[in-house]
mmCIF file of C-alpha atoms in Angstrom:
data_model
loop_
_atom_site.group_PDB
_atom_site.id
_atom_site.type_symbol
_atom_site.label_atom_id
_atom_site.label_comp_id
_atom_site.label_asym_id
_atom_site.label_seq_id
_atom_site.Cartn_x
_atom_site.Cartn_y
_atom_site.Cartn_z
ATOM 1 C CA UNK A 235 193.115 136.769 55.223
ATOM 2 C CA UNK A 236 196.765 136.240 55.362
ATOM 3 C CA UNK A 237 198.297 132.890 53.879
ATOM 4 C CA UNK A 238 198.703 130.306 56.773
ATOM 5 C CA UNK A 239 202.118 129.626 54.978
ATOM 6 C CA UNK A 240 202.818 133.322 55.462
ATOM 7 C CA UNK A 241 202.200 133.029 59.141
ATOM 8 C CA UNK A 242 204.612 130.093 59.472
ATOM 9 C CA UNK A 243 207.181 131.633 58.107
ATOM 10 C CA UNK A 244 207.568 134.654 59.705
ATOM 11 C CA UNK A 245 207.538 132.188 63.331
ATOM 12 C CA UNK A 246 210.228 130.481 61.640
ATOM 13 C CA UNK A 247 211.797 133.529 60.354
ATOM 14 C CA UNK A 248 211.562 134.478 64.068
ATOM 15 C CA UNK A 249 213.197 131.256 65.002
ATOM 16 C CA UNK A 250 216.189 131.710 62.778
ATOM 17 C CA UNK A 251 217.363 130.674 59.231
ATOM 18 C CA UNK A 252 218.104 127.365 60.213
ATOM 19 C CA UNK A 253 215.442 126.442 61.859
ATOM 20 C CA UNK A 254 212.683 128.199 59.079
ATOM 21 C CA UNK A 255 214.843 125.944 56.357
ATOM 22 C CA UNK A 256 214.177 122.748 58.207
ATOM 23 C CA UNK A 257 210.527 122.928 59.771
ATOM 24 C CA UNK A 258 208.007 121.831 57.715
ATOM 25 C CA UNK A 259 204.001 122.067 57.400
ATOM 26 C CA UNK A 260 204.320 118.397 59.241
ATOM 27 C CA UNK A 261 206.914 119.280 62.071
ATOM 28 C CA UNK A 262 205.258 122.241 62.915
ATOM 29 C CA UNK A 263 201.132 121.091 63.056
ATOM 30 C CA UNK A 264 201.972 117.587 64.538
ATOM 31 C CA UNK A 265 198.687 115.655 65.246
ATOM 32 C CA UNK A 266 198.408 116.292 69.166
ATOM 33 C CA UNK A 267 196.414 118.419 71.131
ATOM 34 C CA UNK A 268 194.154 119.292 68.238
ATOM 35 C CA UNK A 269 190.520 118.387 69.165
ATOM 36 C CA UNK A 270 191.017 119.307 72.600
ATOM 37 C CA UNK A 271 192.448 123.159 71.355
ATOM 38 C CA UNK A 272 189.595 123.246 68.706
ATOM 39 C CA UNK A 273 186.941 122.686 71.408
ATOM 40 C CA UNK A 274 188.466 124.736 73.881
ATOM 41 C CA UNK A 275 188.796 127.543 71.374
ATOM 42 C CA UNK A 276 184.960 127.641 71.143
ATOM 43 C CA UNK A 277 184.954 127.788 74.353
ATOM 44 C CA UNK A 278 186.372 130.785 74.801
ATOM 45 C CA UNK A 279 184.221 132.115 71.703
ATOM 46 C CA UNK A 280 181.492 131.096 73.698
ATOM 47 C CA UNK A 281 182.174 133.475 76.376
ATOM 48 C CA UNK A 282 183.224 136.331 74.166
ATOM 49 C CA UNK A 283 179.829 135.918 73.307
ATOM 50 C CA UNK A 284 178.256 136.931 75.895
ATOM 51 C CA UNK A 285 180.524 140.355 75.592
ATOM 52 C CA UNK A 286 179.442 140.709 72.000
ATOM 53 C CA UNK A 287 175.505 140.395 73.115
ATOM 54 C CA UNK A 288 175.955 143.041 75.553
ATOM 55 C CA UNK A 289 177.645 145.858 73.690
ATOM 56 C CA UNK A 290 175.072 145.221 70.725
ATOM 57 C CA UNK A 291 172.303 145.635 73.317
ATOM 58 C CA UNK A 292 174.269 149.020 74.061
ATOM 59 C CA UNK A 293 174.222 149.695 70.291
ATOM 60 C CA UNK A 294 170.380 149.364 70.242
ATOM 61 C CA UNK A 295 169.851 151.458 73.069
ATOM 62 C CA UNK A 296 172.330 154.143 72.027
ATOM 63 C CA UNK A 297 169.606 156.538 70.580
ATOM 64 C CA UNK A 298 168.012 156.414 73.815
ATOM 65 C CA UNK A 299 169.558 158.764 77.152
ATOM 66 C CA UNK A 300 171.558 156.986 78.766
ATOM 67 C CA UNK A 301 172.522 159.436 81.638
ATOM 68 C CA UNK A 302 170.135 158.656 84.722
ATOM 69 C CA UNK A 303 172.170 156.736 87.903
ATOM 70 C CA UNK A 304 170.256 153.051 86.613
ATOM 71 C CA UNK A 305 171.795 153.241 83.004
ATOM 72 C CA UNK A 306 174.904 154.569 84.365
ATOM 73 C CA UNK A 307 174.875 151.454 86.842
ATOM 74 C CA UNK A 308 173.993 149.317 84.031
ATOM 75 C CA UNK A 309 177.025 149.747 81.840
ATOM 76 C CA UNK A 310 179.383 149.858 84.912
ATOM 77 C CA UNK A 311 177.918 146.965 85.895
ATOM 78 C CA UNK A 312 178.153 145.417 82.061
ATOM 79 C CA UNK A 313 181.904 146.099 82.473
ATOM 80 C CA UNK A 314 182.561 144.064 85.151
ATOM 81 C CA UNK A 315 180.523 141.204 83.298
ATOM 82 C CA UNK A 316 183.019 141.636 80.362
ATOM 83 C CA UNK A 317 185.860 141.565 82.404
ATOM 84 C CA UNK A 318 184.828 138.218 83.828
ATOM 85 C CA UNK A 319 184.046 136.706 80.620
ATOM 86 C CA UNK A 320 186.771 137.613 78.983
ATOM 87 C CA UNK A 321 189.507 136.426 81.686
ATOM 88 C CA UNK A 322 187.342 133.321 81.274
ATOM 89 C CA UNK A 323 187.682 133.380 77.517
ATOM 90 C CA UNK A 324 191.495 133.632 77.722
ATOM 91 C CA UNK A 325 192.344 131.225 80.569
ATOM 92 C CA UNK A 326 190.338 128.473 78.178
ATOM 93 C CA UNK A 327 193.538 128.670 75.810
ATOM 94 C CA UNK A 328 196.528 129.919 78.064
ATOM 95 C CA UNK A 329 197.165 125.939 79.109
ATOM 96 C CA UNK A 330 198.089 125.657 75.328
ATOM 97 C CA UNK A 331 201.101 127.645 75.943
ATOM 98 C CA UNK A 332 203.327 124.775 76.157
ATOM 99 C CA UNK A 333 201.725 122.605 73.552
ATOM 100 C CA UNK A 334 204.136 120.687 71.494
ATOM 101 C CA UNK A 335 201.882 121.859 68.117
ATOM 102 C CA UNK A 336 203.771 124.825 67.398
ATOM 103 C CA UNK A 337 201.259 126.366 65.505
ATOM 104 C CA UNK A 338 198.313 126.114 68.125
ATOM 105 C CA UNK A 339 201.206 127.439 70.528
ATOM 106 C CA UNK A 340 201.359 130.638 68.724
ATOM 107 C CA UNK A 341 197.206 130.918 68.025
ATOM 108 C CA UNK A 342 196.958 130.775 71.789
ATOM 109 C CA UNK A 343 199.450 132.986 72.359
ATOM 110 C CA UNK A 344 197.846 135.520 69.795
ATOM 111 C CA UNK A 345 194.243 134.993 70.921
ATOM 112 C CA UNK A 346 194.694 135.337 74.538
ATOM 113 C CA UNK A 347 196.739 138.614 73.508
ATOM 114 C CA UNK A 348 193.460 139.943 71.540
ATOM 115 C CA UNK A 349 191.606 139.042 75.231
ATOM 116 C CA UNK A 350 193.964 140.619 77.121
ATOM 117 C CA UNK A 351 193.383 144.137 74.755
ATOM 118 C CA UNK A 352 189.534 143.454 75.147
ATOM 119 C CA UNK A 353 190.241 143.508 78.939
ATOM 120 C CA UNK A 354 192.193 146.413 78.989
ATOM 121 C CA UNK A 355 189.498 148.462 76.769
ATOM 122 C CA UNK A 356 186.753 147.719 78.961
ATOM 123 C CA UNK A 357 188.756 148.651 82.033
ATOM 124 C CA UNK A 358 189.029 152.242 80.776
ATOM 125 C CA UNK A 359 185.383 151.873 79.753
ATOM 126 C CA UNK A 360 184.518 151.193 83.128
ATOM 127 C CA UNK A 361 186.296 153.556 84.355
ATOM 128 C CA UNK A 362 185.043 156.665 82.475
ATOM 129 C CA UNK A 363 181.328 155.256 83.874
ATOM 130 C CA UNK A 364 182.238 155.316 87.523
ATOM 131 C CA UNK A 365 183.789 158.900 86.889
ATOM 132 C CA UNK A 366 180.283 159.907 85.398
ATOM 133 C CA UNK A 367 178.171 158.029 87.841
ATOM 134 C CA UNK A 368 180.687 159.650 91.036
ATOM 135 C CA UNK A 369 179.575 163.431 89.091
ATOM 136 C CA UNK A 370 176.097 162.531 89.174
ATOM 137 C CA UNK A 371 176.095 161.092 93.056
ATOM 138 C CA UNK A 372 178.457 163.693 94.095
ATOM 139 C CA UNK A 373 176.346 166.761 92.213
ATOM 140 C CA UNK A 374 179.139 167.831 89.951
ATOM 141 C CA UNK A 375 177.103 166.753 87.087
ATOM 142 C CA UNK A 376 177.176 170.524 85.276
ATOM 143 C CA UNK A 377 180.756 170.786 85.625
ATOM 144 C CA UNK A 378 181.157 166.625 84.006
ATOM 145 C CA UNK A 379 182.074 167.319 80.488
ATOM 146 C CA UNK A 380 179.881 164.702 78.509
ATOM 147 C CA UNK A 381 180.842 165.976 74.981
ATOM 148 C CA UNK A 382 184.323 164.811 76.003
ATOM 149 C CA UNK A 383 182.652 161.251 77.587
ATOM 150 C CA UNK A 384 181.015 160.713 74.685
ATOM 151 C CA UNK A 385 183.544 160.852 72.232
ATOM 152 C CA UNK A 386 186.031 158.608 74.681
ATOM 153 C CA UNK A 387 183.670 155.985 74.504
ATOM 154 C CA UNK A 388 182.681 156.360 70.541
ATOM 155 C CA UNK A 389 186.391 155.909 70.254
ATOM 156 C CA UNK A 390 186.862 152.751 72.940
ATOM 157 C CA UNK A 391 183.717 151.279 71.069
ATOM 158 C CA UNK A 392 185.271 151.492 67.712
ATOM 159 C CA UNK A 393 188.484 150.507 68.809
ATOM 160 C CA UNK A 394 186.963 147.272 70.326
ATOM 161 C CA UNK A 395 185.071 146.080 68.002
ATOM 162 C CA UNK A 396 188.665 146.187 65.449
ATOM 163 C CA UNK A 397 190.909 144.128 68.454
ATOM 164 C CA UNK A 398 187.939 141.446 67.862
ATOM 165 C CA UNK A 399 188.540 141.226 64.798
ATOM 166 C CA UNK A 400 191.732 139.565 65.208
ATOM 167 C CA UNK A 401 189.639 136.209 66.495
ATOM 168 C CA UNK A 402 188.167 135.929 62.824
ATOM 169 C CA UNK A 403 191.913 135.528 61.701
ATOM 170 C CA UNK A 404 192.867 133.161 64.588
ATOM 171 C CA UNK A 405 189.786 131.230 63.584
ATOM 172 C CA UNK A 406 191.289 130.432 59.398
ATOM 173 C CA UNK A 407 194.433 129.545 61.665
ATOM 174 C CA UNK A 408 192.259 127.351 63.834
ATOM 175 C CA UNK A 409 190.970 125.257 60.195
ATOM 176 C CA UNK A 410 194.623 124.794 59.646
ATOM 177 C CA UNK A 411 195.472 122.974 63.147
ATOM 178 C CA UNK A 412 192.732 120.599 62.185
ATOM 179 C CA UNK A 413 194.241 119.086 59.359
ATOM 180 C CA UNK A 414 196.060 116.354 59.716
ATOM 181 C CA UNK A 415 199.769 116.087 59.335
ATOM 182 C CA UNK A 416 200.076 112.354 59.173
ATOM 183 C CA UNK A 417 198.318 113.158 55.804
ATOM 184 C CA UNK A 418 198.759 115.944 54.821
ATOM 185 C CA UNK A 419 202.271 117.846 53.391
ATOM 186 C CA UNK A 420 200.396 121.454 53.009
ATOM 187 C CA UNK A 421 196.985 123.622 54.130
ATOM 188 C CA UNK A 422 195.902 122.595 50.873
ATOM 189 C CA UNK A 423 194.774 119.458 52.180
ATOM 190 C CA UNK A 424 191.030 118.172 52.583
ATOM 191 C CA UNK A 425 192.024 115.503 55.676
ATOM 192 C CA UNK A 426 191.431 116.394 59.197
ATOM 193 C CA UNK A 427 193.029 115.149 62.223
ATOM 194 C CA UNK A 428 189.673 114.161 63.969
ATOM 195 C CA UNK A 429 187.411 111.605 63.453
ATOM 196 C CA UNK A 430 183.568 111.923 62.734
ATOM 197 C CA UNK A 431 182.730 111.695 66.481
ATOM 198 C CA UNK A 432 185.356 114.703 67.095
ATOM 199 C CA UNK A 433 183.777 116.471 63.973
ATOM 200 C CA UNK A 434 180.262 116.293 65.158
ATOM 201 C CA UNK A 435 181.121 117.341 68.529
ATOM 202 C CA UNK A 436 182.848 120.563 67.760
ATOM 203 C CA UNK A 437 179.932 121.286 65.410
ATOM 204 C CA UNK A 438 176.914 120.618 68.024
ATOM 205 C CA UNK A 439 179.353 122.742 70.261
ATOM 206 C CA UNK A 440 178.797 125.227 68.180
ATOM 207 C CA UNK A 441 175.300 124.910 66.891
ATOM 208 C CA UNK A 442 174.894 125.451 71.569
ATOM 209 C CA UNK A 443 176.413 128.796 70.816
ATOM 210 C CA UNK A 444 175.372 130.072 67.449
ATOM 211 C CA UNK A 445 171.518 131.247 68.229
ATOM 212 C CA UNK A 446 170.510 129.340 64.794
ATOM 213 C CA UNK A 447 173.039 131.200 63.057
ATOM 214 C CA UNK A 448 174.459 127.879 60.573
ATOM 215 C CA UNK A 449 176.264 130.028 57.581
ATOM 216 C CA UNK A 450 179.427 128.531 56.345
ATOM 217 C CA UNK A 451 182.247 131.283 55.818
ATOM 218 C CA UNK A 452 182.715 134.895 56.156
ATOM 219 C CA UNK A 453 179.525 137.096 54.779
ATOM 220 C CA UNK A 454 178.788 140.683 55.188
ATOM 221 C CA UNK A 455 177.075 141.958 58.006
ATOM 222 C CA UNK A 456 178.259 139.399 60.585
ATOM 223 C CA UNK A 457 179.457 139.745 64.014
ATOM 224 C CA UNK A 458 183.096 138.697 64.811
ATOM 225 C CA UNK A 459 181.534 135.581 66.685
ATOM 226 C CA UNK A 460 179.762 135.007 63.662
ATOM 227 C CA UNK A 461 182.289 135.281 61.604
ATOM 228 C CA UNK A 462 184.262 133.218 63.779
ATOM 229 C CA UNK A 463 181.788 130.096 63.864
ATOM 230 C CA UNK A 464 181.005 130.258 60.149
ATOM 231 C CA UNK A 465 184.280 129.722 59.901
ATOM 232 C CA UNK A 466 185.232 126.612 61.965
ATOM 233 C CA UNK A 467 181.845 125.307 60.461
ATOM 234 C CA UNK A 468 182.895 125.524 56.866
ATOM 235 C CA UNK A 469 185.306 123.182 57.933
ATOM 236 C CA UNK A 470 183.283 120.679 60.117
ATOM 237 C CA UNK A 471 180.626 120.200 58.152
ATOM 238 C CA UNK A 472 181.921 119.793 54.379
ATOM 239 C CA UNK A 473 182.082 116.270 53.490
ATOM 240 C CA UNK A 474 184.725 117.688 50.935
ATOM 241 C CA UNK A 475 187.167 117.215 54.425
ATOM 242 C CA UNK A 476 187.742 113.953 55.336
ATOM 243 C CA UNK A 477 187.973 112.303 58.760
ATOM 244 C CA UNK A 478 190.587 110.083 60.942
ATOM 245 C CA UNK A 479 189.897 106.728 60.412
#
């Protein structure tokens, strides 16, 4: 993963060399909005988890034919549900676009951009399924390019998974957001801007969404959602990180 320092530096440079010299880790990550933002980020992941779950079920069913009207309609309905859940996920974070914490602003903006791209991909996919359905209902199945349709679906599914991986990077940045600017000078600090109660509530929120997956840190074979939650869990549950009094 890219260093948080590189991330911050890129933001500083975007605002000009003077700001880059004068802005510090403490100034860019003040202790405001941190608990609420972390809670909102986890909630947004919960809605993305619904999308991820539907895609996983479809992957398992991929070996079976999905060319009957009922299966086609189910895929259209799934993409409609995806769009609803993705819009809810993004809306949890839009409110932080004006946060006085610069790192929170950047994570919120980038996460919303990821969700927006996923929404766009789902719209494209739903359109393809609708065209497939129209060909079946209109008696034009023989003229419909099922091979081309299948290739487009494969590409869209691949691109959606790649885009979603950006959320893993954002989850890493959230762990830096949680560091206390009052007690930390750099990202290497182990002091959190959370009380023990706030840490506990965030961890319990992860528990409610993780379906028994209690892993710490990114591991091979994890889904995007599992990796994001494992990254956050590692910081929230590791006693090496101290809580705010």
